Structures are given as structure tokens and as C-alpha cells.
CSV table of C-alpha atoms in Angstrom, one decimal:
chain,number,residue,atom,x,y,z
A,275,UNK,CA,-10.2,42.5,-6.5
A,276,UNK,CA,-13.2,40.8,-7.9
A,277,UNK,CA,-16.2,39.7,-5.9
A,278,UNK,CA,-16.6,37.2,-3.6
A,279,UNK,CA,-19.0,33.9,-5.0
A,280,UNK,CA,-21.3,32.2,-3.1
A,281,UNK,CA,-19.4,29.5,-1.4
A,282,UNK,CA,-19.7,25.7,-2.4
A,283,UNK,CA,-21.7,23.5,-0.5
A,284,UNK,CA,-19.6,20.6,2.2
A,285,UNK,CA,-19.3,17.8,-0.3
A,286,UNK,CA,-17.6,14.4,-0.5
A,287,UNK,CA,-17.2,11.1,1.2
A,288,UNK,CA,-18.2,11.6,5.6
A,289,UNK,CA,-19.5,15.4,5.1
A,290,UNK,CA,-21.5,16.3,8.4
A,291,UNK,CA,-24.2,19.2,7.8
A,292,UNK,CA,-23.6,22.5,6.5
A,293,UNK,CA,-25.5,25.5,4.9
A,294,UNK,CA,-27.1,28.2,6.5
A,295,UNK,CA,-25.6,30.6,9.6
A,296,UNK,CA,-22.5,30.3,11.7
A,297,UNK,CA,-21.8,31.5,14.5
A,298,UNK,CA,-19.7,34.6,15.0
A,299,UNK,CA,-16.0,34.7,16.7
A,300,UNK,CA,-16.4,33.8,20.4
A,301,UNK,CA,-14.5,36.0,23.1
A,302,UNK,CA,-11.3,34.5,24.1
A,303,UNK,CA,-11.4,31.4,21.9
A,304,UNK,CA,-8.1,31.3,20.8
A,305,UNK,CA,-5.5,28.8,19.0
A,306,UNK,CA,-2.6,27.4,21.4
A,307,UNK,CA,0.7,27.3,19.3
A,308,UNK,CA,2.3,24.3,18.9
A,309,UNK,CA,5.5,25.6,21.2
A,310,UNK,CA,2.8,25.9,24.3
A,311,UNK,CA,4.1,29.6,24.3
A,312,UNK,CA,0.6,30.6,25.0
A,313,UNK,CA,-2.2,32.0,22.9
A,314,UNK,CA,-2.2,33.6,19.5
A,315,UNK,CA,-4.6,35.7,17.6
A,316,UNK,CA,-7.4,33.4,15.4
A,317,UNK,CA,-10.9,32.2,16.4
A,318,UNK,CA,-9.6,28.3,16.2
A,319,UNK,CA,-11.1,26.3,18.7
A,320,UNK,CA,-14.8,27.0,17.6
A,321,UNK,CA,-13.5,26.3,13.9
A,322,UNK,CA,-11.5,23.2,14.6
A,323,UNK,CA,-15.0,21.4,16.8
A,324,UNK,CA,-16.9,22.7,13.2
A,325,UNK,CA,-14.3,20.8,11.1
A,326,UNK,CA,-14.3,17.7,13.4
A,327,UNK,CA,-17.8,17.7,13.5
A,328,UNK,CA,-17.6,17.5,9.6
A,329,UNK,CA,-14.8,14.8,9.5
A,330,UNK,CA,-11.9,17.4,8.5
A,331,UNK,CA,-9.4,15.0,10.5
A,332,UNK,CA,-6.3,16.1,11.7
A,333,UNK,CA,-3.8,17.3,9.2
A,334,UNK,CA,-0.2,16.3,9.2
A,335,UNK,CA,0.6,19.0,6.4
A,336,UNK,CA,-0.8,21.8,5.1
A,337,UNK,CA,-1.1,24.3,1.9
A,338,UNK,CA,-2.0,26.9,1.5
A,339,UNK,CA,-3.2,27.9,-2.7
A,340,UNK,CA,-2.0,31.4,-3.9
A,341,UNK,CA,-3.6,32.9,-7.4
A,342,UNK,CA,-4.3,30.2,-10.0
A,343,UNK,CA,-3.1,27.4,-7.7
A,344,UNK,CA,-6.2,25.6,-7.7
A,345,UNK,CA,-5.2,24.2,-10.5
A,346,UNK,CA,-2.9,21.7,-9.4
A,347,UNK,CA,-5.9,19.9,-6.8
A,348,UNK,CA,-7.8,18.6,-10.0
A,349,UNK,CA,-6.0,15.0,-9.7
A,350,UNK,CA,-5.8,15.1,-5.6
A,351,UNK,CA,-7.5,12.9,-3.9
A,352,UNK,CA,-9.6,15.5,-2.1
A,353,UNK,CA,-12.3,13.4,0.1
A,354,UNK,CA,-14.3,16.6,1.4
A,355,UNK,CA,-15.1,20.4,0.3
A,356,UNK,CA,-15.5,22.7,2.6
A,357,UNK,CA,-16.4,26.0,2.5
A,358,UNK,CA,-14.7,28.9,4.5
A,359,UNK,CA,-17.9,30.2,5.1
A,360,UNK,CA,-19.1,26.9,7.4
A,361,UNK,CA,-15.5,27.8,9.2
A,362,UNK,CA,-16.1,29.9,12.4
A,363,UNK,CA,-13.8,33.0,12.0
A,364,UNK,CA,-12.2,32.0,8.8
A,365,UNK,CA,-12.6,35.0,6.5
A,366,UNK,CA,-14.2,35.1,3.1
A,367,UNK,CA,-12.2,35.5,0.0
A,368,UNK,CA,-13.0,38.8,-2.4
A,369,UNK,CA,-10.2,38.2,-4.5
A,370,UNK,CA,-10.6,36.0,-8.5
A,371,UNK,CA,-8.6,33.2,-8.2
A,372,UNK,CA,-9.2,31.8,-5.1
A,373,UNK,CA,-12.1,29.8,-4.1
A,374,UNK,CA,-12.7,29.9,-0.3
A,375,UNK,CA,-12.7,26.4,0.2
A,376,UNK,CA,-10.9,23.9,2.6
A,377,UNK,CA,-10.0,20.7,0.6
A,378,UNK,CA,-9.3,17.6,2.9
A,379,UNK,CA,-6.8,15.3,1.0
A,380,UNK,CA,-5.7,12.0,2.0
A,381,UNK,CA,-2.1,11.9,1.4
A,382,UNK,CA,-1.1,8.3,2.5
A,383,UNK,CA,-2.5,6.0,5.5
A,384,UNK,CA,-2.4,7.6,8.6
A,385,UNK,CA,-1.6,11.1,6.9
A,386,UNK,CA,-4.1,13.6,5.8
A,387,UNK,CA,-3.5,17.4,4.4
A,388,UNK,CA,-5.7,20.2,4.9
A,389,UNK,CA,-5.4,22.3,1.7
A,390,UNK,CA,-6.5,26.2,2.0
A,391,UNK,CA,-7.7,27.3,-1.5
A,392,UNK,CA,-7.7,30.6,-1.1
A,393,UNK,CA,-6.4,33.8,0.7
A,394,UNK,CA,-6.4,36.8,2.1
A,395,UNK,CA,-3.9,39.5,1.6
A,396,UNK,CA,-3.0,42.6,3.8
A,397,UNK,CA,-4.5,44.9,1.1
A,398,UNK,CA,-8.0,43.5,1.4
A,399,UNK,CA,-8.1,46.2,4.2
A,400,UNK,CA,-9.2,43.4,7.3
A,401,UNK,CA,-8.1,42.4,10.5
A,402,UNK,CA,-4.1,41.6,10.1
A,403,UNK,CA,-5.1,38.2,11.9
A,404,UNK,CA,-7.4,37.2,8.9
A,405,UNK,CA,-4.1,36.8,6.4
A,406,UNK,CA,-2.2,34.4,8.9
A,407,UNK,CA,-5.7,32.5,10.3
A,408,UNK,CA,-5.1,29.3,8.1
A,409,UNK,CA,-1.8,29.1,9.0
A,410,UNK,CA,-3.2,29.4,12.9
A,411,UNK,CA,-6.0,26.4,12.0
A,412,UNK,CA,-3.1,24.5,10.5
A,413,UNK,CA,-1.0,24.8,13.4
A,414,UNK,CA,-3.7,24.3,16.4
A,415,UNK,CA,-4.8,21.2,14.4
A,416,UNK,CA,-1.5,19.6,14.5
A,417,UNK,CA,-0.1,20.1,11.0
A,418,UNK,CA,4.1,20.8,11.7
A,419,UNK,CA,4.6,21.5,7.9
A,420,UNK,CA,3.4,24.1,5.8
A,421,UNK,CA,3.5,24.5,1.7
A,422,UNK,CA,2.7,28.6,1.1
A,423,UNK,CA,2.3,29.6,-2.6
A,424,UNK,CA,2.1,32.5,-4.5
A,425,UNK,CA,2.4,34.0,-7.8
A,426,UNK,CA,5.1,36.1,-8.6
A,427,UNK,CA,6.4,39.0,-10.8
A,428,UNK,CA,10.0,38.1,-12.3
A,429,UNK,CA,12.9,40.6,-11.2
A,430,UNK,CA,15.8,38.1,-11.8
A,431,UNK,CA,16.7,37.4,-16.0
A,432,UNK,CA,15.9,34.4,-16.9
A,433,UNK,CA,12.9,33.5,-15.0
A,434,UNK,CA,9.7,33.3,-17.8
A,435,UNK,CA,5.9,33.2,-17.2
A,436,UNK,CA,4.9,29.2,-15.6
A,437,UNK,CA,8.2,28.9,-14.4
A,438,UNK,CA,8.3,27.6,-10.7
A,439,UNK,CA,10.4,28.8,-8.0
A,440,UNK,CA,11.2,27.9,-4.3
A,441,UNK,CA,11.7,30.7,-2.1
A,442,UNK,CA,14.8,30.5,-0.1
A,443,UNK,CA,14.7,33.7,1.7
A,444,UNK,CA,12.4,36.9,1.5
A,445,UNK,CA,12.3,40.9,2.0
A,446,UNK,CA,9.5,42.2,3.9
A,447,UNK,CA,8.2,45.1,2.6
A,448,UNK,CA,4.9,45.4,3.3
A,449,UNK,CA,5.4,47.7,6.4
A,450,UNK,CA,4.0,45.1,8.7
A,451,UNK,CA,4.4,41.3,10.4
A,452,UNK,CA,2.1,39.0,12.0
A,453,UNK,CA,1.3,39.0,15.8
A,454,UNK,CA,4.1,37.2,17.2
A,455,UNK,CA,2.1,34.8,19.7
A,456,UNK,CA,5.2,33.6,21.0
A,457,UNK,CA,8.6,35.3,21.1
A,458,UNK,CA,8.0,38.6,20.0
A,459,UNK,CA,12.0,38.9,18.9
A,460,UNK,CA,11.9,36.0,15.7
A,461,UNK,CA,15.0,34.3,14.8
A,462,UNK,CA,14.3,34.6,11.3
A,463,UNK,CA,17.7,33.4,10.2
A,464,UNK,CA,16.1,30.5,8.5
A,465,UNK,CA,12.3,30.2,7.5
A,466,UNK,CA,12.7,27.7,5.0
A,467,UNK,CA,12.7,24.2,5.2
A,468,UNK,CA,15.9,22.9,3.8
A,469,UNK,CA,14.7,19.4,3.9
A,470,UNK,CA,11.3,20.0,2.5
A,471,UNK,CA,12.6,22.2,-0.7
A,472,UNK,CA,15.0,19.6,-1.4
A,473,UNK,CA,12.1,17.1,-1.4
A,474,UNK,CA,10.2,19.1,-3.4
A,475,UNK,CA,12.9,19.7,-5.9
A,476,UNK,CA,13.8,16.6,-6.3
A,477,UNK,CA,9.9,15.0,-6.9
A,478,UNK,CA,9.7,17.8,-9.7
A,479,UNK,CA,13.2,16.4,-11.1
A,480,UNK,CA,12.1,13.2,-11.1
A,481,UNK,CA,8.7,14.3,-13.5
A,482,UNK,CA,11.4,16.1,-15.9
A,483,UNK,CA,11.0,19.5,-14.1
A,484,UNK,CA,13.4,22.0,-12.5
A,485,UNK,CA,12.5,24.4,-9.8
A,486,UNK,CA,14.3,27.9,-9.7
A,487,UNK,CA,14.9,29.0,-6.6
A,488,UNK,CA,15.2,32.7,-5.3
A,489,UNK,CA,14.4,35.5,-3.0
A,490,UNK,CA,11.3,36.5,-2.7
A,491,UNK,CA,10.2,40.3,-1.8
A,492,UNK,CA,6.9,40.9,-0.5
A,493,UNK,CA,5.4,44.3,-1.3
A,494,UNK,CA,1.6,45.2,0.4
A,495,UNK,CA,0.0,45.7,-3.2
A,496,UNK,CA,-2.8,46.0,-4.4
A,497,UNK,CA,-1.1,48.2,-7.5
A,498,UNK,CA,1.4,46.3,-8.9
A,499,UNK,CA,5.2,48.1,-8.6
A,500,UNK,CA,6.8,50.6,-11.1
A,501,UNK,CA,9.6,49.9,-13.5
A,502,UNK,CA,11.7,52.6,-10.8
A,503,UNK,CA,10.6,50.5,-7.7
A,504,UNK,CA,11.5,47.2,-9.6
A,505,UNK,CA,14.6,48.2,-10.4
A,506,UNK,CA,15.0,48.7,-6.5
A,507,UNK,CA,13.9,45.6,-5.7
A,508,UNK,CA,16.8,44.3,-8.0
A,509,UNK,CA,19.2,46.1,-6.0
A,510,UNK,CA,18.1,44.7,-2.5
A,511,UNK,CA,18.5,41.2,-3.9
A,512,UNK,CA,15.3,40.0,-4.6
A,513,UNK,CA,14.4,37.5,-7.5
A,514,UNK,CA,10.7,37.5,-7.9
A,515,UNK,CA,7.7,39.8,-6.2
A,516,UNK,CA,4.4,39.1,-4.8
A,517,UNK,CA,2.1,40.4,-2.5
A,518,UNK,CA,1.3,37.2,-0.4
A,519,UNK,CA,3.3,34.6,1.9
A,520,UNK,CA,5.7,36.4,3.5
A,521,UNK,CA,3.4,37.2,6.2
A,522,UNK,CA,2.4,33.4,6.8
A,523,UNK,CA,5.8,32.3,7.0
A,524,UNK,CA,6.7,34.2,9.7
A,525,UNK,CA,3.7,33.2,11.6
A,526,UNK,CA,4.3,29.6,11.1
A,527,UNK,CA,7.8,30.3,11.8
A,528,UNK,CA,7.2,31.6,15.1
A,529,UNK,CA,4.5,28.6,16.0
A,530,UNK,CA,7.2,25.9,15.3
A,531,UNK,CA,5.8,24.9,12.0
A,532,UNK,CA,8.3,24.0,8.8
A,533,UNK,CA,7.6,26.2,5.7
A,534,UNK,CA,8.2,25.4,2.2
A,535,UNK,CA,7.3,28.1,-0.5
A,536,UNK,CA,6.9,27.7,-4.1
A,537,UNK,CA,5.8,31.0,-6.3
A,538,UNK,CA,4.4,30.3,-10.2
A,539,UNK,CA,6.1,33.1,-12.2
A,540,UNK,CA,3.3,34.6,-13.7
A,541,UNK,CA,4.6,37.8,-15.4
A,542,UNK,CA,7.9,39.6,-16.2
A,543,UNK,CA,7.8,42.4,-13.1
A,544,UNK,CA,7.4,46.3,-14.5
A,545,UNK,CA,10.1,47.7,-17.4
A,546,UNK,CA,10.9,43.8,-16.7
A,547,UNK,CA,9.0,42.7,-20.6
A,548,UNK,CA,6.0,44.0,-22.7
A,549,UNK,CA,2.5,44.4,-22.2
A,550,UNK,CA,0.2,45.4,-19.2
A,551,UNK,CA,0.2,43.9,-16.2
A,552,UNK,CA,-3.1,42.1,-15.0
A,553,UNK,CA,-4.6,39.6,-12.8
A,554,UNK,CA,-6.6,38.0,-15.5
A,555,UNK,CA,-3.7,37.1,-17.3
A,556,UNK,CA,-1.9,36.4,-13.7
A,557,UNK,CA,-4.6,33.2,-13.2
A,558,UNK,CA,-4.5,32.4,-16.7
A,559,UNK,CA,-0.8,31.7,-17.1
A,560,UNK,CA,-0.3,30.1,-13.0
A,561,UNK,CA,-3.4,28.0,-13.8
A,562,UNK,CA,-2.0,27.1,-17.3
A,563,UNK,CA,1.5,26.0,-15.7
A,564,UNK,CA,0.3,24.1,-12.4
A,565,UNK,CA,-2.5,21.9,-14.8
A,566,UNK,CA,0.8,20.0,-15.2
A,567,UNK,CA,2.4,20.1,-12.1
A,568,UNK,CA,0.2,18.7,-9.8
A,569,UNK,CA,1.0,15.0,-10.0
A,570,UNK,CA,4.6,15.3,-8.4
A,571,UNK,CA,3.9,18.3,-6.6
A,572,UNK,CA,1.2,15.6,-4.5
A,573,UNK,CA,4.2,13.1,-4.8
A,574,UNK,CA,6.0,16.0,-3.0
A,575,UNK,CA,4.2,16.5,-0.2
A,576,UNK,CA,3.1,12.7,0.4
A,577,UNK,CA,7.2,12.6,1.2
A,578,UNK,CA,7.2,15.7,3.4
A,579,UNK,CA,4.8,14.6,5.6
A,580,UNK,CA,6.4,11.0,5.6
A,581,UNK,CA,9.3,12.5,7.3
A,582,UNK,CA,10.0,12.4,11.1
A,583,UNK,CA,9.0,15.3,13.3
A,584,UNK,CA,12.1,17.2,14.6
């Protein structure tokens, strides 16, 4: 994991103030889910008068930028920067590759996304609640639709480095889910949105692109996985690896909100091809392939959120 760089100062069109302290986590302050099951873990309240205050809006979709992803914002129409450090309990990213940011994009009239550029992943070692706490914002703030990305190791032949992938279904290896806030038994028959994959798919057809789609196993990390534990992987079913989004679709799952998924292969997995495996080369080859994906992927997501709530 690399360092964690200063974050960027609140910029663009109706940014409030920002800079200096924030204020620490406030007992109790906690986001309602959009079921009204009750209270679930995340310091939202506090964060979501912050983002008001600074003319975040309320989102009707929101993503969520795995390794390299950033990529793909450089022709969004993102009207305000903000960085998770002005964000009351939002945690800091330590990991290359993701920026700490909160990008407010306007997607149509009357439709807004908030789009998290960065992550935190169980093996950074903090509070469980920190990986799933933009997926919390998201939720308390309205948004009913959630894009997750990742990059990805390929298990399955004839997935290659830059190719995209839907997820249709995952393992969960890494030993550990999200705080249920709800129903503490999850119906996990489906996590997927049908509908929003298929709108997805068909946006990148439209551009001249196909999108894979596959199983997606999600191992705790930080160490990438053995040519022996690959080859188990295999056997279990899964398509491609990571060490991300699993855990945020479940939470959104269990707060009502639609998930869509889309990993960026960004190596052959261990035994899988030649050479080392490293993150460097991980953001160069996701960033390489979503510098040319962006412009449908928005097209993509301007339909989801177009779509009637359920």
C-alpha cells in the first residue's frame, strides 16, 4: 500500500468552504437505511449536513472507483471535488490508485451521481465499517443504485489484461461480511441488478464494446494468491479475483440499494500467465483500458438512474 497524499482542496461550480479540521465521529449519529429497518454502522448524518452545506445534492446513483478507475471521470461532467478528508467519518485512502475524493456529477436534469474515487479494503487493518461507509452515505442520501468496481485477476481462459467484466455472482472469501443493519439472515440469492447490467452491457455494445461477465471471488488480500490457491478458485467456480466489492454489495444489498459491478481485468491471476504480479502495473493497465471507456460507461449510468424505482 502506498501513502496517503494530501487531499485536494473542495473545487468547482457552488463549493461552500473547506480546508482545515473536521470534526470527529459524533456518538450515536448514525445512517437510517433506506428499508427504515433501523440504524446501521457509519458516521452519516454529520457527513451528509457537511456535503449539503457544500452543495453535494442528493444523489440518485452512485459509484464507487476501484484501482485505476479514475480514469474513466476525465470527460464527466463532475461540477464539485471534494475531498474525504472535509467528510465527517469518511476514512482516508493509504492505498496508490485511489484518490480520496468525492466527485459530484450531474448526470441529466433532475439526476445527480455521487462518485467515490477511492476505497478502503479490509486489509488496510480499520474499522470493518470504514470499507462499506460510502456505500452507507450513498444510501442515507437517497441514491437506490449503486455501480461497485474493481480490478481483477483473470482465473477463467480467455479473459486478457483491459478487458471488462460484469460480475454476476461472487464467493466470499475474505472470512468476513458487513454489519447487517437490517436483517441479519440476507437473501443473497440475487445481488445483482439484472436490469442495470443489461443497461450497461448494452451502452458498451452500442460504442463497439463487449462486457464479459463472470463470478467474481473476493479474497481479504493484501498478498496476491498462489498459482495452488488459484487453481482452487477455479474449481469453486470463480472467473476473476479481487480483494474489493464483495463486501459493499452485500451492504447495499441489505439496505435496499440495486448493485451493478464491473471489474477491469488487470492481470492474468498466479500460474495464470508470465511475469510478476504488481500494483503498479495493476493501475497502469485499468487506467490504460478505462481512458476509453468512459464515454458510454457515463451513457450507462445516465440510463440507470433514468429508470423507475421499484
Amino acid at each position: 500500500p502506498g501513502r496517503p497524499s494530501p487531499g485536494p482542496a473542495i473545487s468547482g461550480a457552488g463549493a461552500g468552504p473547506g480546508g482545515g479540521s473536521r470534526p470527529g465521529p459524533l456518538p450515536g449519529s448514525r445512517c437510517p437505511d433506506r428499508q427504515g429497518r433501523g440504524a446501521v454502522n457509519g458516521n452519516c448524518r454529520e457527513a451528509l449536513a457537511v456535503l449539503e452545506g457544500l452543495g453535494a445534492g442528493r444523489p440518485s446513483l452512485a459509484v464507487l472507483l476501484g484501482s485505476g478507475f479514475g480514469a474513466a471521470t476525465s470527460s464527466w461532467p463532475v461540477r464539485l471535488r471534494i475531498p474525504y478528508s472535509a467528510i465527517p467519518g469518511m476514512p482516508p485512502c493509504q492505498v496508490d490508485g485511489h484518490a480520496g475524493e468525492l466527485l459530484c456529477v450531474d448526470l441529466s436534469a433532475g439526476a445527480g451521481a455521487w462518485v467515490f474515487s477511492g476505497r478502503v479494503h479490509a486489509y488496510e487493518g480499520q474499522d470493518p465499517g470504514a470499507v462499506v461507509r460510502p456505500v452507507d452515505m450513498a444510501a442515507a442520501a437517497g441514491a437506490g443504485r449503486i455501480l461497485l468496481t474493481c480490478a481483477a485477476g483473470a482465473i477463467r481462459p480467455g479473459l486478457a489484461p483491459g478487458d471488462l467484466v460484469l460480475v454476476s455472482d461472487h464467493l466470499n472469501l475474505m472470512a468476513w461480511s458487513p454489519p447487517p443493519g437490517g436483517e441479519p439472515f440476507l437473501d443473497l440469492t440475487q445481488v445483482y441488478d439484472l436490469a442495470g447490467s443489461r443497461i450497461l452491457a448494452t451502452a458498451a455494445a452500442e460504442a463497439g464494446q463487449t462486457l464479459g461477465h463472470g463470478v467474481l471471488a473476493a479474497v481479504r488480500g493484501p498478498a496476491y494468491e498462489t498459482p495452488a490457491e488459484v487453481r482452487m478458485l477455479a474449481a469453486l467456480g470463480a472467473d476473476l479475483v479481487s480483494m474489493s466489492t464483495v463486501p459493499e454489495a452485500i451492504r447495499a444489498r441489505a439496505l435496499g440499494v440495486q448493485v451493478a459491478a464491473l471489474a477491469c481485468i488487470a492481470n492474468h491471476a498466479a500460474g495464470q500467465g508470465r511475469g510478476p504480479l504488481d500494483h503498479g502495473r495493476v493501475l497502469k493497465t485499468v487506467g490504460g483500458s478505462l481512458e476509453t471507456h468512459g464515454g458510454w460507461l457515463l451513457a450507462g449510468l445516465v440510463r440507470w438512474a433514468a429508470l423507475p424505482a421499484d
